[in-house]
Structure formats: C-alpha cells, structure tokens
Coordinates of C-alpha atoms in Angstrom, one line a residue:
Chain A
M933 CA 0.0 0.0 0.0
H934 CA 1.6 3.2 -1.1
W935 CA -0.1 6.4 0.0
R936 CA -0.8 9.0 -2.6
N937 CA -2.4 12.4 -1.9
S938 CA -5.0 13.6 -4.3
D939 CA -6.2 17.1 -4.9
I940 CA -9.9 16.1 -4.6
M941 CA -11.3 15.4 -1.1
I942 CA -14.8 14.2 -0.4
E943 CA -16.0 14.2 3.2
T944 CA -18.5 11.8 4.8
D945 CA -19.6 10.3 8.1
V946 CA -19.4 6.7 7.1
L947 CA -17.6 5.1 4.1
V948 CA -18.5 1.4 3.3
I949 CA -16.0 -0.4 1.1
G950 CA -17.6 -3.3 -0.8
A951 CA -21.2 -3.5 -1.9
G952 CA -21.9 -7.2 -1.2
P953 CA -24.9 -7.9 0.9
S954 CA -23.1 -7.2 4.2
G955 CA -21.7 -3.9 3.0
S956 CA -24.9 -2.8 1.5
I957 CA -27.0 -3.5 4.6
A958 CA -24.4 -1.8 6.7
A959 CA -24.7 1.3 4.5
K960 CA -28.5 1.1 4.6
Y961 CA -28.7 1.0 8.4
A962 CA -26.1 3.7 8.8
A963 CA -28.1 5.9 6.5
L964 CA -31.4 5.1 8.2
G965 CA -29.7 6.1 11.5
G966 CA -29.1 9.6 10.1
A967 CA -25.4 9.3 9.0
N968 CA -24.0 10.6 5.7
V969 CA -22.9 7.4 3.9
I970 CA -20.9 6.6 0.9
L971 CA -20.9 3.0 -0.4
I972 CA -18.2 2.1 -2.9
D973 CA -17.5 -1.0 -5.0
K974 CA -14.6 -1.7 -7.3
K975 CA -16.7 -3.6 -9.8
S976 CA -18.7 -2.3 -12.7
E977 CA -21.7 -4.4 -11.8
I978 CA -22.7 -5.1 -8.2
G979 CA -23.3 -8.8 -7.6
S980 CA -21.5 -10.0 -10.7
P981 CA -19.7 -12.3 -11.1
K982 CA -21.2 -14.3 -8.2
R983 CA -18.9 -16.1 -5.8
C984 CA -21.5 -18.2 -4.1
A985 CA -23.8 -21.2 -4.1
E986 CA -26.7 -18.8 -3.4
G987 CA -28.4 -20.6 -0.5
V988 CA -30.1 -18.6 2.2
S989 CA -32.5 -19.5 5.1
K990 CA -36.0 -18.2 5.3
E991 CA -35.6 -17.5 8.9
G992 CA -32.6 -15.4 8.3
L993 CA -34.3 -13.2 5.7
K994 CA -37.2 -12.8 8.0
F995 CA -35.0 -11.7 10.9
L996 CA -33.5 -9.1 8.6
G997 CA -36.9 -7.9 7.6
I998 CA -36.3 -8.7 4.0
E999 CA -39.4 -9.8 2.1
P1000 CA -38.5 -12.5 -0.5
Q1001 CA -39.0 -11.2 -4.1
P1002 CA -39.6 -13.7 -6.9
I1003 CA -37.1 -11.8 -9.0
W1004 CA -34.2 -12.8 -6.7
A1005 CA -35.5 -15.7 -4.6
V1006 CA -35.7 -18.0 -7.5
K1007 CA -36.3 -21.4 -5.8
E1008 CA -37.8 -22.5 -2.6
I1009 CA -36.0 -25.4 -0.8
E1010 CA -37.9 -28.2 0.9
G1011 CA -35.1 -30.4 2.3
I1012 CA -31.7 -31.8 1.9
R1013 CA -30.1 -35.0 0.7
L1014 CA -26.7 -36.1 2.0
V1015 CA -24.7 -38.5 -0.2
A1016 CA -21.8 -40.7 1.1
P1017 CA -18.9 -41.7 -1.2
D1018 CA -20.5 -45.1 -2.0
G1019 CA -23.8 -43.4 -3.0
T1020 CA -25.7 -44.2 0.2
D1021 CA -28.0 -41.3 0.7
V1022 CA -29.7 -39.7 3.7
W1023 CA -32.8 -37.6 3.1
L1024 CA -34.1 -34.9 5.4
N1025 CA -37.4 -33.7 4.0
D1026 CA -41.1 -34.3 3.9
E1027 CA -42.5 -34.9 7.4
I1028 CA -39.7 -33.2 9.2
K1029 CA -39.9 -29.7 10.6
L1030 CA -38.0 -27.2 8.5
P1031 CA -36.3 -24.5 10.5
E1032 CA -33.5 -24.2 8.0
A1033 CA -35.5 -24.4 4.9
G1034 CA -34.8 -21.5 2.6
Y1035 CA -34.3 -20.1 -0.9
I1036 CA -31.8 -20.2 -3.7
L1037 CA -31.1 -16.7 -4.7
E1038 CA -30.1 -15.1 -7.9
R1039 CA -27.2 -13.2 -6.3
K1040 CA -26.6 -10.9 -9.3
V1041 CA -30.1 -9.6 -8.7
F1042 CA -30.2 -9.9 -4.9
D1043 CA -27.0 -8.0 -4.4
K1044 CA -28.1 -5.1 -6.6
H1045 CA -31.4 -4.9 -4.8
M1046 CA -29.6 -4.7 -1.4
A1047 CA -27.5 -1.9 -2.8
M1048 CA -30.6 -0.2 -4.1
D1049 CA -32.1 -0.4 -0.6
A1050 CA -29.0 1.3 0.7
G1051 CA -29.3 4.0 -2.0
R1052 CA -33.0 4.5 -1.2
A1053 CA -32.2 4.9 2.5
G1054 CA -29.9 7.8 1.5
A1055 CA -26.5 6.3 0.9
E1056 CA -24.5 7.6 -2.0
I1057 CA -23.2 4.7 -4.2
K1058 CA -20.1 4.8 -6.3
I1059 CA -19.4 1.8 -8.5
K1060 CA -16.2 1.0 -10.4
T1061 CA -14.4 2.7 -7.5
L1062 CA -11.3 1.1 -6.0
A1063 CA -9.9 1.8 -2.6
K1064 CA -6.2 1.8 -3.2
S1065 CA -4.8 2.7 0.2
L1066 CA -5.8 4.4 3.5
K1067 CA -4.3 6.4 6.3
K1068 CA -5.4 7.4 9.7
E1069 CA -5.3 11.1 10.4
G1070 CA -6.5 12.5 13.7
D1071 CA -10.1 11.3 14.3
H1072 CA -10.8 10.1 10.8
Y1073 CA -9.5 7.9 7.9
I1074 CA -8.6 9.1 4.5
V1075 CA -9.1 6.6 1.8
S1076 CA -7.4 7.0 -1.6
C1077 CA -9.7 6.0 -4.4
E1078 CA -9.6 5.5 -8.1
S1079 CA -12.5 5.5 -10.5
M1080 CA -12.5 5.5 -14.3
G1081 CA -9.1 7.0 -14.5
K1082 CA -9.7 9.7 -11.8
E1083 CA -8.1 9.8 -8.4
F1084 CA -9.7 11.2 -5.3
D1085 CA -9.6 10.9 -1.5
I1086 CA -12.5 10.2 0.8
K1087 CA -12.3 11.5 4.4
T1088 CA -14.5 9.6 6.7
K1089 CA -15.2 9.5 10.4
I1090 CA -16.0 5.8 10.3
L1091 CA -14.7 3.2 7.8
I1092 CA -16.6 0.0 7.3
G1093 CA -14.5 -2.7 5.6
A1094 CA -16.8 -5.1 3.6
D1095 CA -14.2 -6.0 1.1
G1096 CA -14.8 -9.8 1.2
P1097 CA -12.1 -12.5 1.4
E1098 CA -9.4 -10.2 0.1
S1099 CA -9.9 -8.2 3.4
H1100 CA -7.3 -5.5 2.6
I1101 CA -9.1 -2.8 4.5
G1102 CA -8.9 -4.5 7.9
R1103 CA -5.2 -5.4 7.4
W1104 CA -4.3 -1.9 6.3
A1105 CA -5.9 -0.6 9.5
G1106 CA -4.0 -3.0 11.7
L1107 CA -6.8 -5.6 12.3
K1108 CA -6.0 -9.3 11.9
T1109 CA -8.1 -10.0 8.8
G1110 CA -6.6 -12.2 6.0
T1111 CA -7.0 -15.9 6.0
K1112 CA -4.6 -18.8 6.5
P1113 CA -4.5 -21.2 3.6
K1114 CA -5.8 -24.0 5.8
D1115 CA -8.9 -21.9 6.6
M1116 CA -9.6 -20.9 3.0
E1117 CA -12.1 -23.1 1.1
S1118 CA -11.3 -22.9 -2.5
G1119 CA -14.6 -22.8 -4.3
V1120 CA -15.4 -23.6 -7.9
Q1121 CA -18.9 -23.9 -9.3
F1122 CA -20.7 -24.5 -12.6
E1123 CA -24.2 -23.2 -13.2
M1124 CA -25.7 -26.0 -15.3
C1125 CA -28.9 -27.0 -17.1
N1126 CA -30.1 -30.5 -17.8
V1127 CA -29.3 -31.5 -14.3
K1128 CA -31.1 -34.7 -13.3
M1129 CA -31.7 -34.5 -9.5
K1130 CA -33.9 -37.1 -7.7
N1131 CA -35.9 -34.2 -6.2
H1132 CA -35.5 -30.7 -7.7
S1133 CA -36.5 -29.0 -4.4
V1134 CA -33.8 -30.5 -2.3
L1135 CA -30.2 -29.4 -1.7
E1136 CA -27.7 -32.1 -2.3
F1137 CA -24.4 -32.5 -0.5
Y1138 CA -21.7 -35.0 -1.4
F1139 CA -18.9 -35.8 1.1
G1140 CA -15.6 -37.6 1.2
S1141 CA -12.6 -37.7 -1.2
V1142 CA -14.7 -35.9 -3.9
A1143 CA -13.8 -32.8 -2.1
P1144 CA -11.0 -33.0 0.6
G1145 CA -11.7 -30.7 3.5
G1146 CA -15.1 -29.6 2.1
Y1147 CA -18.0 -31.0 0.2
V1148 CA -19.8 -30.9 -3.2
W1149 CA -23.1 -29.2 -3.5
I1150 CA -25.9 -29.3 -6.0
F1151 CA -28.3 -26.4 -5.3
P1152 CA -31.4 -26.4 -7.6
K1153 CA -32.4 -23.1 -9.2
G1154 CA -35.7 -24.1 -10.8
E1155 CA -36.6 -26.4 -13.7
D1156 CA -33.5 -28.4 -14.6
I1157 CA -31.0 -25.7 -13.6
A1158 CA -28.6 -26.0 -10.6
N1159 CA -25.4 -24.6 -9.1
V1160 CA -23.0 -27.5 -9.0
G1161 CA -19.9 -26.7 -7.0
L1162 CA -17.4 -27.7 -4.4
G1163 CA -15.1 -26.3 -1.8
I1164 CA -11.8 -27.9 -0.9
I1165 CA -8.9 -27.0 1.4
Q1166 CA -6.3 -26.6 -1.3
T1167 CA -3.4 -27.3 1.0
E1168 CA -4.6 -30.9 1.4
T1169 CA -4.2 -31.8 -2.2
D1170 CA -2.2 -31.2 -5.4
K1171 CA -5.2 -31.2 -7.6
T1172 CA -7.0 -27.9 -8.1
A1173 CA -10.5 -27.3 -7.0
Y1174 CA -11.4 -26.9 -10.7
E1175 CA -10.0 -30.3 -11.5
Y1176 CA -12.0 -31.9 -8.7
L1177 CA -15.2 -30.3 -10.0
V1178 CA -14.6 -31.5 -13.6
D1179 CA -14.1 -35.0 -12.3
F1180 CA -17.2 -34.9 -10.1
V1181 CA -19.5 -33.6 -12.8
E1182 CA -18.3 -36.3 -15.2
S1183 CA -19.0 -39.1 -12.8
C1184 CA -22.1 -38.0 -10.9
P1185 CA -25.4 -39.4 -12.4
A1186 CA -27.1 -36.1 -11.8
T1187 CA -24.6 -34.0 -13.8
K1188 CA -22.9 -36.2 -16.3
D1189 CA -25.3 -35.1 -19.1
A1190 CA -25.7 -31.5 -17.8
K1191 CA -24.5 -28.5 -19.7
I1192 CA -22.3 -25.7 -18.2
V1193 CA -23.5 -22.2 -18.7
E1194 CA -21.4 -20.4 -16.1
L1195 CA -18.1 -20.8 -14.2
N1196 CA -17.7 -19.2 -10.7
V1197 CA -14.6 -19.2 -8.6
G1198 CA -13.8 -17.8 -5.2
G1199 CA -12.3 -18.3 -1.7
D1200 CA -14.5 -18.8 1.4
P1201 CA -12.9 -18.0 4.7
V1202 CA -14.1 -20.7 7.1
G1203 CA -11.7 -20.2 10.0
G1204 CA -14.1 -18.4 12.2
L1205 CA -14.6 -14.8 13.4
V1206 CA -11.6 -12.4 13.2
K1207 CA -10.5 -11.6 16.7
D1208 CA -11.2 -7.9 16.7
L1209 CA -14.0 -6.6 14.5
S1210 CA -13.4 -3.0 15.3
S1211 CA -10.8 -0.4 16.2
D1212 CA -10.8 3.4 16.4
N1213 CA -12.8 4.7 13.4
I1214 CA -13.2 1.3 11.7
L1215 CA -15.5 -1.8 11.6
I1216 CA -15.2 -4.9 9.5
V1217 CA -18.1 -7.0 8.2
G1218 CA -19.0 -10.1 6.2
D1219 CA -16.4 -12.4 4.7
A1220 CA -13.7 -9.9 5.6
A1221 CA -14.6 -10.4 9.2
G1222 CA -14.9 -14.2 8.9
Q1223 CA -18.6 -14.2 9.5
V1224 CA -19.0 -17.5 7.7
H1225 CA -20.5 -20.7 9.0
P1226 CA -17.3 -22.9 9.4
L1227 CA -19.2 -26.1 8.5
T1228 CA -21.5 -25.1 5.6
G1229 CA -19.4 -22.1 4.3
G1230 CA -22.6 -20.1 4.2
G1231 CA -22.2 -16.4 5.0
I1232 CA -25.0 -14.3 3.6
I1233 CA -27.3 -14.2 6.6
N1234 CA -24.5 -14.0 9.2
G1235 CA -22.7 -11.3 7.2
M1236 CA -25.9 -9.3 6.7
T1237 CA -27.0 -9.6 10.3
C1238 CA -23.6 -8.3 11.4
G1239 CA -23.7 -5.7 8.6
M1240 CA -27.0 -4.5 10.1
F1241 CA -25.3 -4.3 13.5
A1242 CA -22.4 -2.4 12.0
G1243 CA -24.7 0.2 10.3
E1244 CA -26.6 0.7 13.5
V1245 CA -23.5 1.1 15.7
A1246 CA -21.9 3.4 13.2
A1247 CA -25.0 5.7 13.0
K1248 CA -25.1 5.8 16.8
S1249 CA -21.4 6.7 17.0
I1250 CA -21.9 9.5 14.5
K1251 CA -24.8 10.8 16.6
N1252 CA -22.7 10.7 19.8
G1253 CA -19.7 12.2 18.0
D1254 CA -17.5 9.4 19.4
Y1255 CA -15.8 7.0 16.9
S1256 CA -13.4 5.4 19.4
Q1257 CA -12.9 1.6 19.7
K1258 CA -14.7 1.8 23.0
Q1259 CA -17.8 3.2 21.4
L1260 CA -17.6 0.8 18.4
S1261 CA -16.9 -2.3 20.5
E1262 CA -20.7 -2.6 20.9
Y1263 CA -20.5 -4.0 17.4
D1264 CA -18.0 -6.7 18.5
K1265 CA -20.2 -7.6 21.4
R1266 CA -23.3 -8.0 19.3
C1267 CA -21.5 -10.1 16.7
K1268 CA -19.8 -12.3 19.2
Y1269 CA -23.0 -12.9 21.2
L1270 CA -24.7 -14.0 17.9
L1271 CA -21.9 -16.1 16.4
E1272 CA -18.9 -16.9 18.6
D1273 CA -20.1 -20.0 20.5
K1274 CA -21.9 -21.5 17.5
M1275 CA -18.8 -20.9 15.3
N1276 CA -16.4 -22.5 17.8
K1277 CA -18.5 -25.6 17.9
Y1278 CA -18.8 -25.9 14.2
L1279 CA -15.0 -25.4 13.8
K1280 CA -14.6 -28.6 15.8
V1281 CA -17.3 -30.4 13.7
R1282 CA -15.4 -29.3 10.5
D1283 CA -12.2 -30.7 11.8
Y1284 CA -13.9 -33.9 12.8
L1285 CA -15.6 -34.4 9.4
A1286 CA -12.4 -33.7 7.5
S1287 CA -10.7 -36.5 9.5
L1288 CA -13.2 -39.1 8.3
S1289 CA -12.3 -41.6 5.6
D1290 CA -14.7 -42.5 2.8
D1291 CA -15.3 -45.9 4.5
E1292 CA -16.2 -44.1 7.8
L1293 CA -18.6 -41.8 5.9
N1294 CA -20.2 -44.7 4.2
S1295 CA -20.8 -46.5 7.5
I1296 CA -22.3 -43.4 9.1
A1297 CA -24.6 -43.0 6.1
A1298 CA -25.6 -46.7 6.4
T1299 CA -26.4 -46.2 10.1
F1300 CA -28.3 -43.0 9.4
Q1301 CA -30.8 -45.0 7.3
D1302 CA -32.6 -46.1 10.5
V1303 CA -32.4 -42.7 12.3
E1304 CA -35.5 -40.5 12.4
F1305 CA -34.6 -36.8 12.1
E1306 CA -36.7 -34.3 14.0
E1307 CA -35.6 -31.2 12.1
I1308 CA -33.5 -30.3 9.2
S1309 CA -30.5 -28.5 10.7
A1310 CA -26.8 -28.9 11.2
V1311 CA -27.4 -29.1 15.0
E1312 CA -29.8 -32.0 14.5
L1313 CA -27.4 -33.9 12.2
V1314 CA -24.5 -33.6 14.6
K1315 CA -26.7 -34.6 17.6
K1316 CA -27.7 -37.7 15.8
L1317 CA -24.2 -38.4 14.6
V1318 CA -23.0 -38.3 18.2
K1319 CA -25.7 -40.9 19.1
I1320 CA -24.6 -43.4 16.5
S1321 CA -20.8 -42.9 16.3
P1322 CA -18.6 -43.6 19.3
K1323 CA -15.8 -41.6 17.6
A1324 CA -18.0 -38.6 17.1
L1325 CA -19.2 -38.9 20.7
L1326 CA -15.7 -38.8 21.9
K1327 CA -14.8 -35.7 19.8
L1328 CA -18.0 -33.8 19.8
G1329 CA -20.2 -35.2 22.6
K1330 CA -19.5 -32.4 25.1
L1331 CA -20.3 -29.7 22.6
F1332 CA -23.7 -31.0 21.4
Chain B
M776 CA 4.3 -13.2 -11.2
I777 CA 2.8 -14.4 -14.4
V778 CA -1.1 -14.3 -14.3
R779 CA -2.3 -16.7 -17.0
D780 CA -5.2 -15.7 -19.1
W781 CA -7.7 -18.0 -17.5
C782 CA -7.4 -16.2 -14.2
M783 CA -11.0 -15.6 -12.9
Y784 CA -10.0 -12.6 -10.8
C785 CA -11.7 -14.1 -7.7
G786 CA -9.1 -12.6 -5.3
E787 CA -8.6 -15.8 -3.3
C788 CA -4.8 -15.3 -3.7
A789 CA -5.1 -11.7 -2.3
G790 CA -7.0 -13.1 0.8
V791 CA -4.3 -15.6 1.7
C792 CA -1.2 -13.5 0.9
P793 CA 0.5 -13.3 4.4
R794 CA 2.0 -9.9 3.5
N795 CA -1.1 -8.4 1.8
L796 CA 0.8 -7.7 -1.4
I797 CA -1.8 -8.6 -4.0
L798 CA -4.4 -6.1 -5.1
L799 CA -7.3 -7.1 -7.3
K800 CA -8.7 -4.5 -9.6
E801 CA -11.8 -5.7 -11.5
T802 CA -9.9 -7.6 -14.1
E803 CA -6.3 -7.1 -13.1
L804 CA -4.0 -8.5 -10.4
V805 CA -1.4 -6.2 -9.1
F806 CA 1.5 -7.8 -7.2
D807 CA 3.9 -5.8 -5.0
D808 CA 6.9 -7.9 -6.1
S809 CA 9.4 -5.8 -4.2
K810 CA 8.2 -7.1 -0.8
C811 CA 7.4 -10.7 -1.9
R812 CA 9.2 -13.4 0.1
E813 CA 8.3 -16.1 -2.4
C814 CA 6.2 -18.3 0.0
N815 CA 4.2 -19.4 -3.0
I816 CA 1.0 -19.6 -1.1
C817 CA -0.8 -17.7 -3.8
I818 CA 0.3 -20.1 -6.4
E819 CA -0.6 -23.1 -4.4
I820 CA -4.1 -21.9 -3.4
C821 CA -5.3 -20.7 -6.8
P822 CA -8.5 -22.8 -7.6
V823 CA -7.7 -22.8 -11.3
N824 CA -3.9 -22.9 -11.3
A825 CA -3.6 -19.5 -13.0
L826 CA -0.4 -18.2 -11.3
E827 CA 3.1 -18.9 -12.3
K828 CA 6.5 -17.5 -11.2

C-alpha cells in the first residue's frame, strides 16, 4: 500500500467499502440512522460475477426484515439430501420440521437490490471505484480511491471494511483479517442445465474424497437448472478445485449429461470470526470479518446480520460524536453474542468431518438409514451423529 | 508473477497472501513484487492454477 495524496477530497460520516450484501445492509442502516454514507464497490456491476452457491435460510431473511421477491428468490428449498462416497444417501425432507428451509437466490439480482435499498435509504453509491490505500489522520480515515481514471480521497469518520475474502481494509488498518491457507475453502462452481436431480426442491451435499476438507453441493435453481460446485482445502491436495469439480461432474449421475453455462470461482474464509472486529474509526463485516459458518461455508445471513449491527452502531457513534474503539466495541459484542459459541462448535465439527475416511462416511450414512430426524438442521445432524458414532461422541459429545 | 489468461479474478490469492501484497482490480491482479518473500501460497491456493512464477 503506497499512500498518494490527491487534490480532490470528499468528506463523509461513514464510508463502506464493498457492496456485497453485508456492506450494502451496513450502508443502509447507517443511512437510516441519520449518518451521511458513501458505499463504494470496485466492480462495474454489483453482484457480478457471483462467488457463491446462493443458498439462504427463510428464517434469516425474516430476521433481517427482507421480504423475499420472486425476482431474486428463484427457488424454494424443501429439504436436503446427503450423499456418502458409495452413493448411500440420507434424506431430510417431507414430514420433518423445516427450521433451516430456505431459498436459492439469484445473487446478481439480490446484491443489486440490497445496494438499491442502501441507496434509497440515502447512501451515495459509487461503482467501479477502487480503494487503493488508506491512512489514519486524527479522528478520521482518508481513503485514496480511483474511479474511471480519476483519483480522489474520501475523508471519513467511520470506515466499514466489507471487502470480502481479500480483506485488505482491515489489514491496512491493523486488524488481523486475511485468511490462513488451511482456513480458506477454494470454491469452484458451474451453473448447469439438464441437471437430473432425484428431487428438484432439495439441496444435495456429497462428502468424502470428492472434495477434501469440504463438500460438493448441487443447489437447484428451478426447472433443470442448478449450481453444482465444491469447496476444498487446497493445502490438502495437489489437484486444483477446478479439476475436482470437472471429475465430479463427469462421474455423478445427476450431472454427467448436464451443460455448463457459467463458471464461478472464489475463496471462502471458514476459519471463524476475526479476533477484533473494530478499532478506532473502523469496523469490518462479512467475509472480511470471517462471518461465515465454518461447516457449511454459508455467510449471507451471518454477514448481513452483522452488517446491520455495524450500520446501527456506526450511526449511533456518529450521533454521539464518538468513533473510538470503546464506542464501536458494541459491534464486536453483538456479533460475538450472535456467532462466537456457534462458530467455535462448528469449527470442531469441521475438523472432525475432515478427519473421516470414505469408509467411515459410508458407514455413518448406512447407520443413518434407521435414524429419524426431527428437524433439518446442522445441529440435529451432529446430535444424531454423536448418538450413532462412538468416535463422534468422543470428539463432539461435550459440545452438542 | 505471471497471471495466466484463464485467471478468474476471484481474489482468493489476495486473501491468503500473508504480506497483503496482491491487489485485485476488477480484471487485473497487481503484485507488489518488491516485498514478496516467495512463500508461493498464492500459487498453491489458486483454484484454477492461473499463477506462475
């Protein structure tokens, strides 16, 4: 990061860097709370290209007060199917309660709508605007930006880093963002048509050596369309995530005749919450803050919920004229209350699942055939796993 | 660093660079080579094998 002063200086109360769902909702709530807000994104189109399998829970959207719109909530999900390496499958659907049922989104549309919500709440939006460096000066940050060949600085009382897995903003400000390779899921996904699922309203997950350190997903998007992707821990193998996906798609009955219409790639930080989520004049949200479920890799609802907290806390700080870490630490407290215990548990589950061989997974799936699930959730799955597997009981029994 | 033409500009390399030396513009990766200690983490993590020294 090389600091360069520019002749043009724009002043604001709150600058949000990154217009993903977490950044946009932070901008929205900061603006609703009365702050002057600028939301910048380096891309020319918010939400594109997607870096995501696009699954989201109904409960989560409801909590955020977001009414599902058919234009971006493209498919309702009724259950899940888990598939072991030998093909033994476990279904969680039909008669079971559905606390984690949800939607598959069209992220390119959803992200734009979330940014529009921020704009309508009063935030100024600047697309194709890159934050190149920043410096702390007195009681504010100055961020050096570049947009369409023009350079300018933005002077802000509070900076919100929502810059995704790249997480430069936090690191430039001295926070410990950035992800270790062992905690970064390398994700690759094809959007495909002609996908032949056994049930086109169910999320499918494939475990084992098809995706070391992660899993393969098939998330239906309506008709014969689905996101088919996987995440792996790249340090555990010499093969690339892309090569794993090509191999999977060729061998899986659901996808071997499917046609690829889109390729998506991206990292997913699954190592848990970043230790400090704020400092004087700065907050970090979303993937940049590690607000991702360590087991599923899902991060939209967690990131947006924390984004909402960040916006509220930023607006309150502006009102009080106090942008110190002490004032902003309310944000850390709210995020940690929501996520910390849950995440620490699932970090252990992730380690445990990654330690299982294909044979062990097959045997768990076989035993699961006679198990009755009471609800469709990760908690329920782990609880039942602890009941049937002595090894799981030993590693996870105390936690669940 | 050589960025091969099938790079998807996903930024995963930027997220794992321990020295925070990789900046992703929309369709360009900028490496601060002067501070690179050649740990090769960016090369190894790339999901599509697009980086080469």
